[in-house]
Coordinates of C-alpha atoms in Angstrom, one line a residue:
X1 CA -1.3 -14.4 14.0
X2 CA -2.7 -11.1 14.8
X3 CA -3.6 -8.2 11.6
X4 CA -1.5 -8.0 8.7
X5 CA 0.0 -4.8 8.3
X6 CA -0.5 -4.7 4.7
X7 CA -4.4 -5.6 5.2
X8 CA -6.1 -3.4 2.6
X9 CA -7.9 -1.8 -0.4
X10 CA -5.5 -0.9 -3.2
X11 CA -6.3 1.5 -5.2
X12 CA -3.8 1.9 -8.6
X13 CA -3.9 5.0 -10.4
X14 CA -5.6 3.5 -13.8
X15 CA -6.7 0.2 -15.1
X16 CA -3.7 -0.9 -16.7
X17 CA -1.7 -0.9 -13.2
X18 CA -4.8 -2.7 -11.9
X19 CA -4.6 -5.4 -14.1
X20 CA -0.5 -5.6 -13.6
X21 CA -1.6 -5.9 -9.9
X22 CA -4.0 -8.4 -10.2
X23 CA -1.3 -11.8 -10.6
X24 CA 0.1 -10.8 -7.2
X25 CA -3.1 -11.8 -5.5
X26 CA -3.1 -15.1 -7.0
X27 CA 1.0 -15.7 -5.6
X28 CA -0.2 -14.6 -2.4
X29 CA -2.9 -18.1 -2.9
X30 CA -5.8 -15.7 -3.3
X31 CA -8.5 -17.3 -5.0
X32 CA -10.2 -14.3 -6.2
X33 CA -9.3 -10.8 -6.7
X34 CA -11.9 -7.7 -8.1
X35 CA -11.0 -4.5 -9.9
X36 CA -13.3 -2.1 -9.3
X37 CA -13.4 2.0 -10.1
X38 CA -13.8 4.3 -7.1
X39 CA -14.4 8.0 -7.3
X40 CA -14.0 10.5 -4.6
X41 CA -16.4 13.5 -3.8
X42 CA -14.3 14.7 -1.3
X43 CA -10.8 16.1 -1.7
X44 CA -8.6 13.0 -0.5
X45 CA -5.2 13.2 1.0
X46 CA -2.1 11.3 -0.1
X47 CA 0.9 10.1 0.9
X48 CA 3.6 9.1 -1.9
X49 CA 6.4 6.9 -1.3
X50 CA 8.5 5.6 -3.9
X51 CA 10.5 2.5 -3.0
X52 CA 11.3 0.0 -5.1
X53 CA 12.1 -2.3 -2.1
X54 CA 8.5 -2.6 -1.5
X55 CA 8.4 -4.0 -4.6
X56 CA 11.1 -7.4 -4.2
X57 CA 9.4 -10.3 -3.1
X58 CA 12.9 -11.4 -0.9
X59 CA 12.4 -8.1 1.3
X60 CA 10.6 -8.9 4.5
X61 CA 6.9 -7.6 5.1
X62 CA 8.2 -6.0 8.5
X63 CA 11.0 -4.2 7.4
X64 CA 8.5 -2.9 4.2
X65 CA 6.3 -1.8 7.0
X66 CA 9.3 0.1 8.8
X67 CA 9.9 1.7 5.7
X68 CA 6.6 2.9 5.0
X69 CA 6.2 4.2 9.3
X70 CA 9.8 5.7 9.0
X71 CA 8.4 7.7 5.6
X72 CA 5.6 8.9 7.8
X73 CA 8.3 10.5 10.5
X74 CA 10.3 11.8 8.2
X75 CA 7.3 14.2 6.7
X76 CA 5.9 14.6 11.0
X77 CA 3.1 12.2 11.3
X78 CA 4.1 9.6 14.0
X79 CA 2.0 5.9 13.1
X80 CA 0.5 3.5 16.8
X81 CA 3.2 1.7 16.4
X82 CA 1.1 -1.2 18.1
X83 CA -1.4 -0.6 14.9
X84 CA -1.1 -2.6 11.9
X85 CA 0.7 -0.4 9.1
X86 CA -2.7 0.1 7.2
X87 CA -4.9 1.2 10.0
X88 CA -2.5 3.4 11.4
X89 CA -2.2 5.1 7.9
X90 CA -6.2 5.5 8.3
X91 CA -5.7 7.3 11.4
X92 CA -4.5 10.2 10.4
X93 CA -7.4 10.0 7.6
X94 CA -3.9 9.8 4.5
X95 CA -4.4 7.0 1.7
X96 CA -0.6 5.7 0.8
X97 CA 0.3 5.4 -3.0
X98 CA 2.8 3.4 -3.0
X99 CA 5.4 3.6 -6.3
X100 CA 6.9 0.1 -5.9
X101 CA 7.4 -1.2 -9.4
X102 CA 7.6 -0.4 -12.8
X103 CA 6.8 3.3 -12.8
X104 CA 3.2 2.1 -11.0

């Protein structure tokens, strides 16, 4: 298959909802997974969705991804809607925070 939509860095907010991240990389048959800090020198723009249906396991991928491109209408910023989710995101230079699950 072609790129994932959900191929990318993800950031949490601290290092407790790292670590609560980290067992979903080894379901997903990951062999390794990193935490790591980052820190911005530049002011950084965000996009905030909260959804807990990103969250459930039974929801598809695809319709995740509509979700997350209908969000970006919504607020005015039209996704390539031949892009993968994540690079179309990058586009319009936006990081997504995504509030899927357990107040993370």
């Amino acid at each position: 298959g072609g790129p994932s939509d959900w191929a990318a860095i993800y950031p949490q907010l601290d290092i407790a909802a790292a670590a609560n991240y980290l067992p979903n990389q080894w379901d997903r048959g990951e062999a390794e997974a990193h935490i790591a800090a980052l820190v911005c020198e530049e002011e950084l723009s965000v996009a905030v969705l909260r959804d807990a249906r990103l969250s459930e396991g039974s929801y598809p991928e695809a319709d995740k991804a509509s979700l997350v491109r209908q969000a970006f209408a919504n607020a005015g910023l039209s996704l390539a809607p031949a892009a993968p989710l994540m690079d179309a995101v990058g586009e319009h230079s936006v990081c997504l925070l995504a509030r899927d699950a357990d107040g993370h």
